[in-house]
């Protein structure tokens, strides 16, 4: 099936030839009727696109298998001078029959639901940035000087209310601020839903024990990964996020390593870079790694390299089901308790100690900080031992 927005071109491949080709309207009842006409041992092939998940869900009960193809790799393999919908549908069928079709993983319903929540949050955050930019544009157009502080906080809102603006500009500013308030309320609702997901999923709770990984980052990463078993190594997971460098090699020349590919889930990649910046600000082995790369190649390259290191760490935690060795138990307990309160849990009163109490005991908190600081120092000493090692003698 060569899928478009409102229709799909179907090519039926039998006995090595395209036996039938026709156009199918992509409507619920029409797709279900098409599925009922198929045999139980048939296999359906279509490329990954916006409405792929709905087609897969409707056709799966009627056939042996629904295969989702990687459109970029199919394009590279089956480039042709003549490109029509009929040709594209036939090529998909031929590649699958020959065993050359590059497949992608079909996410389950829970993963799809989580991905939609994450995508919706990303869209709301983008809209909030635009609304804030429009507020700044109104101030700039009316020669209002920059506010020294948080413009959209309580003090900034009070300052905006007194800004000398004409009535039409004041009304425009008010509409932008009303939109911003509505978007912030929507973002809070989405964050609450994502927090509940993260608290109910043991994978996300384990990831949040790593310094720098919040509930939003954990949900975005887990939603992108889905089933960790489909990645046989941490390198493949890093490649899925687009955090591995491009490699060019031909003939006798050595391999040339370029910038990262950025071919993968952009949202998860951005979240991992944010986690890297956060991890760089707290003691631990990740900060030591960040500082080592920063001294050689700068902060931005160090952040991307640390993001890849975190991706490797995530694979180890999920695939091998190991706990994070350098987690701070009291800090993690306090972090989880704050998330529970944001998700609607009731506050505890009285003398009974709460789950996050240990973090507020100075001796315990300092002991945990000393542990991760020692781990950071140990990593730095290990790196220095690498550097002090004499070069290997050249073969004669």
PDB file of C-alpha atoms in Angstrom, residues 113-345:
ATOM      1  CA  UNK A 113      -0.697   6.884  23.579  1.00  0.00           C
ATOM      2  CA  UNK A 114       2.413   7.994  25.468  1.00  0.00           C
ATOM      3  CA  UNK A 115       4.002   9.298  22.266  1.00  0.00           C
ATOM      4  CA  UNK A 116       0.917  11.370  21.528  1.00  0.00           C
ATOM      5  CA  UNK A 117       1.048  12.922  25.003  1.00  0.00           C
ATOM      6  CA  UNK A 118       4.736  13.748  24.577  1.00  0.00           C
ATOM      7  CA  UNK A 119       4.128  15.238  21.115  1.00  0.00           C
ATOM      8  CA  UNK A 120       1.243  17.309  22.447  1.00  0.00           C
ATOM      9  CA  UNK A 121       3.444  18.661  25.236  1.00  0.00           C
ATOM     10  CA  UNK A 122       6.166  19.583  22.763  1.00  0.00           C
ATOM     11  CA  UNK A 123       3.601  21.478  20.661  1.00  0.00           C
ATOM     12  CA  UNK A 124       2.297  23.353  23.727  1.00  0.00           C
ATOM     13  CA  UNK A 125       5.835  24.328  24.799  1.00  0.00           C
ATOM     14  CA  UNK A 126       6.470  25.593  21.265  1.00  0.00           C
ATOM     15  CA  UNK A 127       3.270  27.662  21.410  1.00  0.00           C
ATOM     16  CA  UNK A 128       4.314  29.106  24.787  1.00  0.00           C
ATOM     17  CA  UNK A 129       7.607  30.240  23.277  1.00  0.00           C
ATOM     18  CA  UNK A 130       5.747  31.934  20.419  1.00  0.00           C
ATOM     19  CA  UNK A 131       3.352  33.687  22.818  1.00  0.00           C
ATOM     20  CA  UNK A 132       6.266  34.980  24.895  1.00  0.00           C
ATOM     21  CA  UNK A 133       8.021  36.176  21.749  1.00  0.00           C
ATOM     22  CA  UNK A 134       4.897  38.130  20.761  1.00  0.00           C
ATOM     23  CA  UNK A 135       4.859  39.825  24.187  1.00  0.00           C
ATOM     24  CA  UNK A 136       8.497  40.830  23.740  1.00  0.00           C
ATOM     25  CA  UNK A 137       7.670  42.101  20.244  1.00  0.00           C
ATOM     26  CA  UNK A 138       4.949  44.401  21.624  1.00  0.00           C
ATOM     27  CA  UNK A 139       7.369  45.833  24.172  1.00  0.00           C
ATOM     28  CA  UNK A 140      10.109  46.269  21.583  1.00  0.00           C
ATOM     29  CA  UNK A 141       7.770  48.006  19.108  1.00  0.00           C
ATOM     30  CA  UNK A 142       6.782  50.533  21.794  1.00  0.00           C
ATOM     31  CA  UNK A 143      10.317  51.261  23.016  1.00  0.00           C
ATOM     32  CA  UNK A 144       9.770  49.654  26.411  1.00  0.00           C
ATOM     33  CA  UNK A 145      13.140  48.806  28.029  1.00  0.00           C
ATOM     34  CA  UNK A 146      13.975  45.249  28.998  1.00  0.00           C
ATOM     35  CA  UNK A 147      12.718  44.083  32.370  1.00  0.00           C
ATOM     36  CA  UNK A 148      15.500  42.953  34.694  1.00  0.00           C
ATOM     37  CA  UNK A 149      14.071  39.740  36.055  1.00  0.00           C
ATOM     38  CA  UNK A 150      11.517  37.082  35.187  1.00  0.00           C
ATOM     39  CA  UNK A 151       9.113  38.934  32.891  1.00  0.00           C
ATOM     40  CA  UNK A 152       6.356  36.332  33.155  1.00  0.00           C
ATOM     41  CA  UNK A 153       6.568  35.842  36.902  1.00  0.00           C
ATOM     42  CA  UNK A 154       4.611  37.728  39.559  1.00  0.00           C
ATOM     43  CA  UNK A 155       6.932  40.738  39.584  1.00  0.00           C
ATOM     44  CA  UNK A 156       7.137  40.838  35.795  1.00  0.00           C
ATOM     45  CA  UNK A 157       3.349  40.726  35.406  1.00  0.00           C
ATOM     46  CA  UNK A 158       3.016  43.643  37.842  1.00  0.00           C
ATOM     47  CA  UNK A 159       5.606  45.571  35.799  1.00  0.00           C
ATOM     48  CA  UNK A 160       3.778  44.795  32.546  1.00  0.00           C
ATOM     49  CA  UNK A 161       0.521  46.127  33.994  1.00  0.00           C
ATOM     50  CA  UNK A 162       2.167  49.534  34.514  1.00  0.00           C
ATOM     51  CA  UNK A 163       4.074  49.670  31.192  1.00  0.00           C
ATOM     52  CA  UNK A 164       3.257  52.890  29.253  1.00  0.00           C
ATOM     53  CA  UNK A 165       1.375  51.510  26.229  1.00  0.00           C
ATOM     54  CA  UNK A 166      -1.384  52.934  23.991  1.00  0.00           C
ATOM     55  CA  UNK A 167      -4.807  51.356  24.463  1.00  0.00           C
ATOM     56  CA  UNK A 168      -4.642  49.253  21.297  1.00  0.00           C
ATOM     57  CA  UNK A 169      -1.209  47.930  22.260  1.00  0.00           C
ATOM     58  CA  UNK A 170      -2.380  47.343  25.830  1.00  0.00           C
ATOM     59  CA  UNK A 171      -5.322  45.288  24.526  1.00  0.00           C
ATOM     60  CA  UNK A 172      -2.990  43.321  22.239  1.00  0.00           C
ATOM     61  CA  UNK A 173      -0.630  42.626  25.138  1.00  0.00           C
ATOM     62  CA  UNK A 174      -3.563  41.469  27.249  1.00  0.00           C
ATOM     63  CA  UNK A 175      -4.662  38.986  24.587  1.00  0.00           C
ATOM     64  CA  UNK A 176      -1.151  37.573  24.362  1.00  0.00           C
ATOM     65  CA  UNK A 177      -0.963  37.206  28.151  1.00  0.00           C
ATOM     66  CA  UNK A 178      -4.395  35.544  28.272  1.00  0.00           C
ATOM     67  CA  UNK A 179      -3.233  33.066  25.632  1.00  0.00           C
ATOM     68  CA  UNK A 180      -0.056  32.452  27.612  1.00  0.00           C
ATOM     69  CA  UNK A 181      -2.051  31.745  30.788  1.00  0.00           C
ATOM     70  CA  UNK A 182      -4.281  29.290  28.919  1.00  0.00           C
ATOM     71  CA  UNK A 183      -1.257  27.525  27.446  1.00  0.00           C
ATOM     72  CA  UNK A 184       0.420  27.294  30.867  1.00  0.00           C
ATOM     73  CA  UNK A 185      -2.710  25.692  32.320  1.00  0.00           C
ATOM     74  CA  UNK A 186      -2.754  23.199  29.459  1.00  0.00           C
ATOM     75  CA  UNK A 187       0.935  22.459  29.989  1.00  0.00           C
ATOM     76  CA  UNK A 188       0.310  21.825  33.698  1.00  0.00           C
ATOM     77  CA  UNK A 189      -2.457  19.351  32.805  1.00  0.00           C
ATOM     78  CA  UNK A 190      -0.186  17.492  30.378  1.00  0.00           C
ATOM     79  CA  UNK A 191       2.682  17.447  32.887  1.00  0.00           C
ATOM     80  CA  UNK A 192       0.385  15.896  35.480  1.00  0.00           C
ATOM     81  CA  UNK A 193      -0.624  13.172  33.032  1.00  0.00           C
ATOM     82  CA  UNK A 194       3.018  12.472  32.137  1.00  0.00           C
ATOM     83  CA  UNK A 195       4.012  12.390  35.811  1.00  0.00           C
ATOM     84  CA  UNK A 196       1.360   9.738  36.470  1.00  0.00           C
ATOM     85  CA  UNK A 197       2.745   7.704  33.583  1.00  0.00           C
ATOM     86  CA  UNK A 198       6.281   8.010  34.952  1.00  0.00           C
ATOM     87  CA  UNK A 199       5.284   7.006  38.494  1.00  0.00           C
ATOM     88  CA  UNK A 200       3.380   3.927  37.284  1.00  0.00           C
ATOM     89  CA  UNK A 201       6.149   2.667  34.985  1.00  0.00           C
ATOM     90  CA  UNK A 202       9.176   1.015  36.675  1.00  0.00           C
ATOM     91  CA  UNK A 203      11.342   1.818  33.630  1.00  0.00           C
ATOM     92  CA  UNK A 204      10.794   5.536  34.065  1.00  0.00           C
ATOM     93  CA  UNK A 205      11.329   5.400  37.831  1.00  0.00           C
ATOM     94  CA  UNK A 206      14.671   3.705  37.217  1.00  0.00           C
ATOM     95  CA  UNK A 207      15.721   6.337  34.663  1.00  0.00           C
ATOM     96  CA  UNK A 208      14.778   9.146  37.038  1.00  0.00           C
ATOM     97  CA  UNK A 209      17.388   7.861  39.495  1.00  0.00           C
ATOM     98  CA  UNK A 210      20.015   9.235  37.076  1.00  0.00           C
ATOM     99  CA  UNK A 211      21.107  12.814  37.715  1.00  0.00           C
ATOM    100  CA  UNK A 212      19.580  15.171  35.159  1.00  0.00           C
ATOM    101  CA  UNK A 213      16.685  12.940  34.048  1.00  0.00           C
ATOM    102  CA  UNK A 214      13.312  14.406  35.035  1.00  0.00           C
ATOM    103  CA  UNK A 215       9.869  12.861  34.614  1.00  0.00           C
ATOM    104  CA  UNK A 216       9.379  14.690  31.300  1.00  0.00           C
ATOM    105  CA  UNK A 217      12.700  13.432  29.937  1.00  0.00           C
ATOM    106  CA  UNK A 218      12.065   9.887  31.176  1.00  0.00           C
ATOM    107  CA  UNK A 219       8.623   9.692  29.555  1.00  0.00           C
ATOM    108  CA  UNK A 220       9.884  11.122  26.256  1.00  0.00           C
ATOM    109  CA  UNK A 221      12.777   8.656  26.114  1.00  0.00           C
ATOM    110  CA  UNK A 222      10.695   5.594  27.085  1.00  0.00           C
ATOM    111  CA  UNK A 223       7.963   6.594  24.612  1.00  0.00           C
ATOM    112  CA  UNK A 224      10.575   6.814  21.872  1.00  0.00           C
ATOM    113  CA  UNK A 225      12.243   3.502  22.774  1.00  0.00           C
ATOM    114  CA  UNK A 226       9.163   1.376  23.374  1.00  0.00           C
ATOM    115  CA  UNK A 227      10.584  -2.139  23.680  1.00  0.00           C
ATOM    116  CA  UNK A 228      14.269  -1.956  24.646  1.00  0.00           C
ATOM    117  CA  UNK A 229      14.841  -5.529  23.407  1.00  0.00           C
ATOM    118  CA  UNK A 230      14.730  -4.307  19.798  1.00  0.00           C
ATOM    119  CA  UNK A 231      18.139  -2.675  20.380  1.00  0.00           C
ATOM    120  CA  UNK A 232      20.866  -5.282  20.659  1.00  0.00           C
ATOM    121  CA  UNK A 233      23.554  -2.831  21.826  1.00  0.00           C
ATOM    122  CA  UNK A 234      23.885   0.659  23.333  1.00  0.00           C
ATOM    123  CA  UNK A 235      25.451   1.855  20.076  1.00  0.00           C
ATOM    124  CA  UNK A 236      22.269   1.000  18.189  1.00  0.00           C
ATOM    125  CA  UNK A 237      20.162   2.900  20.711  1.00  0.00           C
ATOM    126  CA  UNK A 238      22.431   5.958  20.386  1.00  0.00           C
ATOM    127  CA  UNK A 239      22.158   5.655  16.601  1.00  0.00           C
ATOM    128  CA  UNK A 240      18.349   5.501  16.896  1.00  0.00           C
ATOM    129  CA  UNK A 241      18.457   8.839  18.723  1.00  0.00           C
ATOM    130  CA  UNK A 242      20.717  10.317  16.011  1.00  0.00           C
ATOM    131  CA  UNK A 243      23.597  10.846  18.455  1.00  0.00           C
ATOM    132  CA  UNK A 244      26.248   8.911  16.517  1.00  0.00           C
ATOM    133  CA  UNK A 245      28.640  10.611  14.053  1.00  0.00           C
ATOM    134  CA  UNK A 246      28.449  10.240  10.314  1.00  0.00           C
ATOM    135  CA  UNK A 247      31.193   8.013   8.895  1.00  0.00           C
ATOM    136  CA  UNK A 248      32.599   8.254   5.360  1.00  0.00           C
ATOM    137  CA  UNK A 249      35.162   5.738   4.099  1.00  0.00           C
ATOM    138  CA  UNK A 250      36.148   4.686   0.594  1.00  0.00           C
ATOM    139  CA  UNK A 251      39.104   2.835  -0.907  1.00  0.00           C
ATOM    140  CA  UNK A 252      42.390   3.074   0.927  1.00  0.00           C
ATOM    141  CA  UNK A 253      41.505   6.264   2.711  1.00  0.00           C
ATOM    142  CA  UNK A 254      40.777   6.152   6.415  1.00  0.00           C
ATOM    143  CA  UNK A 255      37.324   6.708   7.827  1.00  0.00           C
ATOM    144  CA  UNK A 256      36.173  10.310   8.276  1.00  0.00           C
ATOM    145  CA  UNK A 257      33.911  10.950  11.269  1.00  0.00           C
ATOM    146  CA  UNK A 258      31.651  13.975  10.940  1.00  0.00           C
ATOM    147  CA  UNK A 259      28.843  15.546  12.934  1.00  0.00           C
ATOM    148  CA  UNK A 260      26.058  13.499  14.487  1.00  0.00           C
ATOM    149  CA  UNK A 261      23.478  12.175  12.044  1.00  0.00           C
ATOM    150  CA  UNK A 262      20.380  13.663  13.762  1.00  0.00           C
ATOM    151  CA  UNK A 263      18.395  10.889  12.044  1.00  0.00           C
ATOM    152  CA  UNK A 264      15.993   9.675  14.669  1.00  0.00           C
ATOM    153  CA  UNK A 265      13.535  10.903  17.249  1.00  0.00           C
ATOM    154  CA  UNK A 266      14.265  14.636  17.521  1.00  0.00           C
ATOM    155  CA  UNK A 267      12.218  15.076  20.695  1.00  0.00           C
ATOM    156  CA  UNK A 268      14.063  12.340  22.589  1.00  0.00           C
ATOM    157  CA  UNK A 269      17.422  13.606  21.307  1.00  0.00           C
ATOM    158  CA  UNK A 270      16.629  17.131  22.544  1.00  0.00           C
ATOM    159  CA  UNK A 271      15.556  15.750  25.911  1.00  0.00           C
ATOM    160  CA  UNK A 272      18.790  13.788  26.271  1.00  0.00           C
ATOM    161  CA  UNK A 273      20.831  16.919  25.546  1.00  0.00           C
ATOM    162  CA  UNK A 274      18.812  18.763  28.213  1.00  0.00           C
ATOM    163  CA  UNK A 275      19.567  15.912  30.610  1.00  0.00           C
ATOM    164  CA  UNK A 276      23.265  16.261  29.755  1.00  0.00           C
ATOM    165  CA  UNK A 277      23.259  19.968  30.629  1.00  0.00           C
ATOM    166  CA  UNK A 278      21.515  19.205  33.924  1.00  0.00           C
ATOM    167  CA  UNK A 279      23.906  16.378  34.761  1.00  0.00           C
ATOM    168  CA  UNK A 280      26.832  18.714  34.082  1.00  0.00           C
ATOM    169  CA  UNK A 281      25.695  20.892  36.983  1.00  0.00           C
ATOM    170  CA  UNK A 282      25.689  18.266  39.741  1.00  0.00           C
ATOM    171  CA  UNK A 283      28.537  16.120  41.116  1.00  0.00           C
ATOM    172  CA  UNK A 284      28.983  12.687  39.623  1.00  0.00           C
ATOM    173  CA  UNK A 285      30.752  10.703  36.887  1.00  0.00           C
ATOM    174  CA  UNK A 286      28.622  12.320  34.175  1.00  0.00           C
ATOM    175  CA  UNK A 287      29.860  15.773  35.150  1.00  0.00           C
ATOM    176  CA  UNK A 288      33.438  14.553  35.105  1.00  0.00           C
ATOM    177  CA  UNK A 289      32.871  13.174  31.597  1.00  0.00           C
ATOM    178  CA  UNK A 290      31.273  16.468  30.507  1.00  0.00           C
ATOM    179  CA  UNK A 291      34.196  18.528  31.839  1.00  0.00           C
ATOM    180  CA  UNK A 292      36.751  16.265  30.157  1.00  0.00           C
ATOM    181  CA  UNK A 293      35.150  16.755  26.734  1.00  0.00           C
ATOM    182  CA  UNK A 294      34.546  20.450  27.390  1.00  0.00           C
ATOM    183  CA  UNK A 295      38.266  21.066  27.977  1.00  0.00           C
ATOM    184  CA  UNK A 296      39.051  19.562  24.569  1.00  0.00           C
ATOM    185  CA  UNK A 297      36.154  20.558  22.295  1.00  0.00           C
ATOM    186  CA  UNK A 298      33.920  23.063  24.058  1.00  0.00           C
ATOM    187  CA  UNK A 299      30.668  22.949  26.009  1.00  0.00           C
ATOM    188  CA  UNK A 300      28.267  22.272  23.127  1.00  0.00           C
ATOM    189  CA  UNK A 301      30.181  19.228  21.884  1.00  0.00           C
ATOM    190  CA  UNK A 302      30.512  18.054  25.486  1.00  0.00           C
ATOM    191  CA  UNK A 303      26.733  18.252  25.956  1.00  0.00           C
ATOM    192  CA  UNK A 304      26.081  16.109  22.878  1.00  0.00           C
ATOM    193  CA  UNK A 305      28.763  13.605  23.910  1.00  0.00           C
ATOM    194  CA  UNK A 306      27.262  13.404  27.396  1.00  0.00           C
ATOM    195  CA  UNK A 307      23.813  12.866  25.852  1.00  0.00           C
ATOM    196  CA  UNK A 308      25.216   9.870  23.999  1.00  0.00           C
ATOM    197  CA  UNK A 309      26.791   8.630  27.234  1.00  0.00           C
ATOM    198  CA  UNK A 310      23.381   8.916  28.927  1.00  0.00           C
ATOM    199  CA  UNK A 311      21.817   6.957  26.032  1.00  0.00           C
ATOM    200  CA  UNK A 312      24.359   4.193  26.652  1.00  0.00           C
ATOM    201  CA  UNK A 313      23.556   4.298  30.355  1.00  0.00           C
ATOM    202  CA  UNK A 314      19.816   4.074  29.610  1.00  0.00           C
ATOM    203  CA  UNK A 315      20.356   0.944  27.502  1.00  0.00           C
ATOM    204  CA  UNK A 316      22.311  -0.688  30.315  1.00  0.00           C
ATOM    205  CA  UNK A 317      19.674   0.156  32.931  1.00  0.00           C
ATOM    206  CA  UNK A 318      16.750  -1.072  30.823  1.00  0.00           C
ATOM    207  CA  UNK A 319      18.231  -3.959  28.842  1.00  0.00           C
ATOM    208  CA  UNK A 320      20.230  -5.499  31.684  1.00  0.00           C
ATOM    209  CA  UNK A 321      17.740  -4.402  34.370  1.00  0.00           C
ATOM    210  CA  UNK A 322      20.500  -3.073  36.588  1.00  0.00           C
ATOM    211  CA  UNK A 323      20.096  -0.265  39.147  1.00  0.00           C
ATOM    212  CA  UNK A 324      22.008   2.969  38.703  1.00  0.00           C
ATOM    213  CA  UNK A 325      25.100   2.567  40.848  1.00  0.00           C
ATOM    214  CA  UNK A 326      25.594   6.267  41.594  1.00  0.00           C
ATOM    215  CA  UNK A 327      21.989   7.090  42.482  1.00  0.00           C
ATOM    216  CA  UNK A 328      21.421   9.118  45.661  1.00  0.00           C
ATOM    217  CA  UNK A 329      18.614   7.239  47.478  1.00  0.00           C
ATOM    218  CA  UNK A 330      17.455  10.126  49.676  1.00  0.00           C
ATOM    219  CA  UNK A 331      17.452  12.573  46.772  1.00  0.00           C
ATOM    220  CA  UNK A 332      15.585  10.111  44.523  1.00  0.00           C
ATOM    221  CA  UNK A 333      12.981   9.499  47.249  1.00  0.00           C
ATOM    222  CA  UNK A 334      12.442  13.250  47.639  1.00  0.00           C
ATOM    223  CA  UNK A 335      12.226  13.631  43.854  1.00  0.00           C
ATOM    224  CA  UNK A 336       9.575  10.913  43.617  1.00  0.00           C
ATOM    225  CA  UNK A 337       7.595  12.381  46.511  1.00  0.00           C
ATOM    226  CA  UNK A 338       7.460  15.769  44.816  1.00  0.00           C
ATOM    227  CA  UNK A 339       6.178  14.124  41.660  1.00  0.00           C
ATOM    228  CA  UNK A 340       3.527  12.254  43.641  1.00  0.00           C
ATOM    229  CA  UNK A 341       2.320  15.524  45.166  1.00  0.00           C
ATOM    230  CA  UNK A 342       2.159  17.143  41.733  1.00  0.00           C
ATOM    231  CA  UNK A 343       0.158  14.154  40.495  1.00  0.00           C
ATOM    232  CA  UNK A 344      -2.460  14.716  43.214  1.00  0.00           C
ATOM    233  CA  UNK A 345      -1.258  12.626  46.168  1.00  0.00           C
TER     234      UNK A 345
END
